[in-house]
């Protein structure tokens, strides 16, 4: 495709169409010029290719491998896992005709309550950046693009649609942008997805410094910047800032504004051309018909178990693990049968297979015995999707009450108690000193059950290391009293994120960053420095094959790492090269703005704030009862994975409605909630009925889309 020739032939109407998406996941085709429609799909830990025109979570999707989530893969400290997983996901993309995968999620884990932490790698920029880059390389090596998301400072969910992240330049540059910078420079992702929130007052989608100054001019990014779904506010400002593609599109207002702005000269057509050029190049590089080769679903399922086993973190072990295959076990906990293996929200996958711990134990012929006769009790505990999801932050860091009391009860029997955890993010572990062992699986993907059994019975040796600190209590977390509570999220702790904070202030933690046990033992020499290189020799001094991670910290920061796999008695020397370039010093100052007034209602108000006025309340209730209806429908479905997914989808919809703004809802709803209707609803909520109705009855006029034109 000769992109320049095509661009030269395009009308302004066609350009305005090309820079916005259609049918939720696609780019707008231009049949007259032979420009096809590119297909994107979530992401990030497997494919959620929805059947039909799609939505943000409810509709069923094509079966695909639900790989371990980022929270899990990060604890493997092994970029190769991410590379192989990326290749496998790309094969599935090719099969379903998906051209760009929406992921990986590169945001820093700033607070353990962020509902979306399961989709992010780490509290450390180097670890997150290295693993993210490896996944990008894996996916793109198979001819499928990626979208690094969510750029940037999208570290909480409660106010993600309109929140304002107030942070210093130092925190922004040295912590939050770093993983993106690393992946952009190293792996050249096809696209970057800009986040919903504002940074120091400016929406990411209108942030020229972020999208052009830093991303393109400083880091050399030459791909497409797309918006998160509904993240555009002012389309013209966004184009000027460097946002190429508005997603999901089908918003008459955006095309109207572009056409008007070009006509009245307030938008330079060169800015529009730049965006079109980027999009055309992306389509040219990644568009291709679906592959006819069926992915090797079984091999991908095996890869899930292999990666999950490599990433699980053994947090405590008094010697009870590995379990003797002949030992009598009392097995309990809801998650034994209903393993939580993936997160809730836009990343939800319809798995090809599902192996719970119960399935894997049954395959091994292992069944529960009565408590009083057992050698050990194994409890499968953790968070369910009711507690942790995209769209809202967790309310606290606790495990459900019934799980805690069951663990207490078991400890009182004097039996050995093994706790197996499933979670997307740290939880308080008040029982840590009382139990014999804790094995943390995070959210291990569809074949997590096989991995758990392999680890518990010693066929595999745990080697995961925490990619985030596990605090003793939530109150120990910096910013715990303000996190997720206001539209202005103040990053008061600056660069003291995660272990940087706990170490500096000597705050005791439950399990530190980088920690994880093994069934074997290792000895490590001190790091030896030679110019920019540092070397360490790791020896397996125990009796089992196992893996250890050499971790180099300089000035309290992780500066390099490598995982080594060693037979008993074997040694390997790891060498890490450190960039000794001059570090730029950025300012720690920043201004904390006042939160905007809650009244009058505006297009940017949080949906739940609508309840402040009489008509707003009616509107709010109407929307919520629609979401409740979806939940009721899901609850009536026959038991099974489909029902679970439908319930998760409906809950997600409720959360999304609650935390959204009318503007963002309208921008992500395509034709279902046009901008004039959203604006009318704002007027009505403020008691201006006539003005509101007039707006609702005056649709925004735009030319037909190129795909609707008769050829
Ligand atoms: C999420 C993105 C996702 C997109 C499309 C948004 O709400 O934040 O991560 O890729 O929806 O489903």
CSV table of C-alpha atoms in Angstrom, one decimal, residues 63-231:
chain,number,residue,atom,x,y,z
A,63,UNK,CA,-12.5,-19.4,23.0
A,64,UNK,CA,-8.8,-18.5,23.6
A,65,UNK,CA,-6.1,-19.4,26.0
A,66,UNK,CA,-6.4,-17.6,29.3
A,67,UNK,CA,-2.7,-17.2,30.1
A,68,UNK,CA,-1.4,-16.3,33.6
A,69,UNK,CA,-2.0,-12.6,34.4
A,70,UNK,CA,0.7,-10.0,34.6
A,71,UNK,CA,0.7,-10.1,38.4
A,72,UNK,CA,1.7,-13.8,38.1
A,73,UNK,CA,4.1,-13.6,35.1
A,74,UNK,CA,5.9,-10.7,36.8
A,75,UNK,CA,6.9,-13.0,39.7
A,76,UNK,CA,8.7,-15.3,37.3
A,77,UNK,CA,11.3,-12.6,36.7
A,78,UNK,CA,11.9,-14.3,33.4
A,79,UNK,CA,11.4,-12.3,30.2
A,80,UNK,CA,11.5,-15.5,28.2
A,81,UNK,CA,8.1,-16.6,29.7
A,82,UNK,CA,6.6,-13.4,28.4
A,83,UNK,CA,8.2,-13.8,25.0
A,84,UNK,CA,6.8,-17.3,24.6
A,85,UNK,CA,3.4,-16.3,25.9
A,86,UNK,CA,3.4,-13.3,23.5
A,87,UNK,CA,4.2,-15.6,20.5
A,88,UNK,CA,1.4,-18.0,21.5
A,89,UNK,CA,-1.2,-15.2,21.9
A,90,UNK,CA,-0.1,-13.8,18.5
A,91,UNK,CA,-0.8,-17.2,16.9
A,92,UNK,CA,-4.3,-17.1,18.3
A,93,UNK,CA,-4.7,-13.5,17.1
A,94,UNK,CA,-3.6,-14.5,13.6
A,95,UNK,CA,-6.2,-17.4,13.7
A,96,UNK,CA,-9.0,-15.0,14.7
A,97,UNK,CA,-8.0,-12.3,12.3
A,98,UNK,CA,-6.9,-9.9,15.1
A,99,UNK,CA,-4.2,-7.5,14.0
A,100,UNK,CA,-3.3,-5.7,17.2
A,101,UNK,CA,-3.5,-6.9,20.8
A,102,UNK,CA,-4.5,-4.4,23.4
A,103,UNK,CA,-1.8,-4.9,25.9
A,104,UNK,CA,0.5,-5.3,27.8
A,105,UNK,CA,-0.4,-3.1,30.7
A,106,UNK,CA,2.6,-1.2,31.8
A,107,UNK,CA,1.4,0.9,34.7
A,108,UNK,CA,3.3,0.9,38.0
A,109,UNK,CA,1.6,-0.8,41.0
A,110,UNK,CA,1.4,2.2,43.2
A,111,UNK,CA,-1.1,0.9,45.8
A,112,UNK,CA,-2.1,-2.7,46.5
A,113,UNK,CA,-5.8,-1.8,46.4
A,114,UNK,CA,-5.8,-0.7,42.7
A,115,UNK,CA,-8.5,-3.0,41.2
A,116,UNK,CA,-6.5,-3.5,38.1
A,117,UNK,CA,-3.1,-4.4,39.6
A,118,UNK,CA,-3.5,-8.0,38.3
A,119,UNK,CA,-3.1,-6.5,34.8
A,120,UNK,CA,0.2,-4.7,35.7
A,121,UNK,CA,3.6,-6.2,36.3
A,122,UNK,CA,5.4,-4.5,39.2
A,123,UNK,CA,6.1,-1.6,41.5
A,124,UNK,CA,9.5,-1.4,40.0
A,125,UNK,CA,10.0,0.3,36.6
A,126,UNK,CA,12.9,-1.8,35.4
A,127,UNK,CA,11.2,-5.1,36.1
A,128,UNK,CA,7.9,-3.9,34.6
A,129,UNK,CA,9.7,-2.5,31.5
A,130,UNK,CA,11.8,-5.5,30.9
A,131,UNK,CA,8.9,-8.0,31.1
A,132,UNK,CA,6.6,-5.8,29.1
A,133,UNK,CA,9.2,-5.3,26.4
A,134,UNK,CA,9.7,-9.1,26.1
A,135,UNK,CA,6.0,-9.6,25.7
A,136,UNK,CA,5.9,-6.9,22.9
A,137,UNK,CA,8.8,-8.7,21.2
A,138,UNK,CA,7.0,-12.0,21.4
A,139,UNK,CA,3.7,-10.8,20.0
A,140,UNK,CA,5.2,-8.6,17.3
A,141,UNK,CA,7.6,-11.3,16.1
A,142,UNK,CA,4.6,-13.1,14.7
A,143,UNK,CA,3.3,-10.1,12.8
A,144,UNK,CA,0.7,-8.9,15.3
A,145,UNK,CA,0.9,-5.4,16.8
A,146,UNK,CA,0.5,-4.5,20.4
A,147,UNK,CA,-0.8,-1.5,22.3
A,148,UNK,CA,1.2,-0.5,25.4
A,149,UNK,CA,-1.3,0.7,28.0
A,150,UNK,CA,-2.4,2.9,29.8
A,151,UNK,CA,-0.2,5.9,29.1
A,152,UNK,CA,0.2,7.2,31.8
A,153,UNK,CA,-0.3,7.5,35.6
A,154,UNK,CA,-3.4,5.4,35.5
A,155,UNK,CA,-2.8,3.8,38.8
A,156,UNK,CA,-6.2,3.6,40.4
A,157,UNK,CA,-9.7,2.6,39.1
A,158,UNK,CA,-12.3,4.5,41.2
A,159,UNK,CA,-11.8,7.7,39.3
A,160,UNK,CA,-10.0,6.5,36.3
A,161,UNK,CA,-12.3,8.2,33.8
A,162,UNK,CA,-11.9,11.7,35.1
A,163,UNK,CA,-9.3,11.4,37.8
A,164,UNK,CA,-6.5,13.9,38.0
A,165,UNK,CA,-3.1,12.4,38.9
A,166,UNK,CA,-1.1,15.1,40.7
A,167,UNK,CA,2.5,14.2,40.7
A,168,UNK,CA,6.0,15.7,40.5
A,169,UNK,CA,8.1,15.6,37.4
A,170,UNK,CA,10.6,13.4,39.3
A,171,UNK,CA,7.9,10.8,40.2
A,172,UNK,CA,6.5,10.9,36.6
A,173,UNK,CA,9.8,10.5,34.9
A,174,UNK,CA,11.7,8.3,37.2
A,175,UNK,CA,9.0,5.9,38.1
A,176,UNK,CA,5.7,6.1,36.2
A,177,UNK,CA,6.9,6.7,32.6
A,178,UNK,CA,10.0,4.4,32.9
A,179,UNK,CA,8.4,1.1,32.0
A,180,UNK,CA,6.8,2.7,28.9
A,181,UNK,CA,10.1,4.3,28.0
A,182,UNK,CA,11.9,1.0,28.3
A,183,UNK,CA,9.4,-0.9,26.2
A,184,UNK,CA,9.1,1.8,23.5
A,185,UNK,CA,12.9,2.1,23.0
A,186,UNK,CA,13.6,-1.6,23.2
A,187,UNK,CA,10.7,-3.2,21.5
A,188,UNK,CA,9.1,-0.6,19.3
A,189,UNK,CA,5.5,-1.3,19.9
A,190,UNK,CA,3.0,-0.7,17.0
A,191,UNK,CA,0.8,1.4,19.2
A,192,UNK,CA,0.5,3.1,22.6
A,193,UNK,CA,-2.9,3.5,24.3
A,194,UNK,CA,-3.3,6.8,26.1
A,195,UNK,CA,-5.1,6.6,29.5
A,196,UNK,CA,-8.4,8.1,30.6
A,197,UNK,CA,-7.1,10.3,33.4
A,198,UNK,CA,-5.5,13.7,33.6
A,199,UNK,CA,-2.0,14.3,34.7
A,200,UNK,CA,-1.5,17.6,36.6
A,201,UNK,CA,-4.8,18.9,35.1
A,202,UNK,CA,-4.4,17.9,31.5
A,203,UNK,CA,-6.2,14.8,30.1
A,204,UNK,CA,-3.7,12.3,28.7
A,205,UNK,CA,-5.6,12.4,25.4
A,206,UNK,CA,-4.9,16.2,25.1
A,207,UNK,CA,-1.4,16.1,26.6
A,208,UNK,CA,1.0,17.2,23.9
A,209,UNK,CA,4.0,17.0,26.1
A,210,UNK,CA,3.2,13.4,26.9
A,211,UNK,CA,2.0,12.2,23.5
A,212,UNK,CA,4.4,14.1,21.3
A,213,UNK,CA,7.2,15.8,23.3
A,214,UNK,CA,8.1,12.8,25.4
A,215,UNK,CA,6.8,9.8,23.5
A,216,UNK,CA,7.8,10.7,20.0
A,217,UNK,CA,10.4,13.4,20.2
A,218,UNK,CA,12.4,12.1,23.1
A,219,UNK,CA,11.8,8.3,22.9
A,220,UNK,CA,11.5,8.1,19.1
A,221,UNK,CA,8.1,6.4,19.0
A,222,UNK,CA,6.9,6.2,15.4
A,223,UNK,CA,3.7,4.2,15.7
A,224,UNK,CA,0.1,5.0,16.4
A,225,UNK,CA,-1.2,6.6,19.6
A,226,UNK,CA,-4.8,5.4,20.2
A,227,UNK,CA,-7.1,6.5,23.0
A,228,UNK,CA,-8.4,4.2,25.6
A,229,UNK,CA,-12.0,3.4,24.9
A,230,UNK,CA,-13.9,6.7,25.5
A,231,UNK,CA,-10.8,8.7,26.7
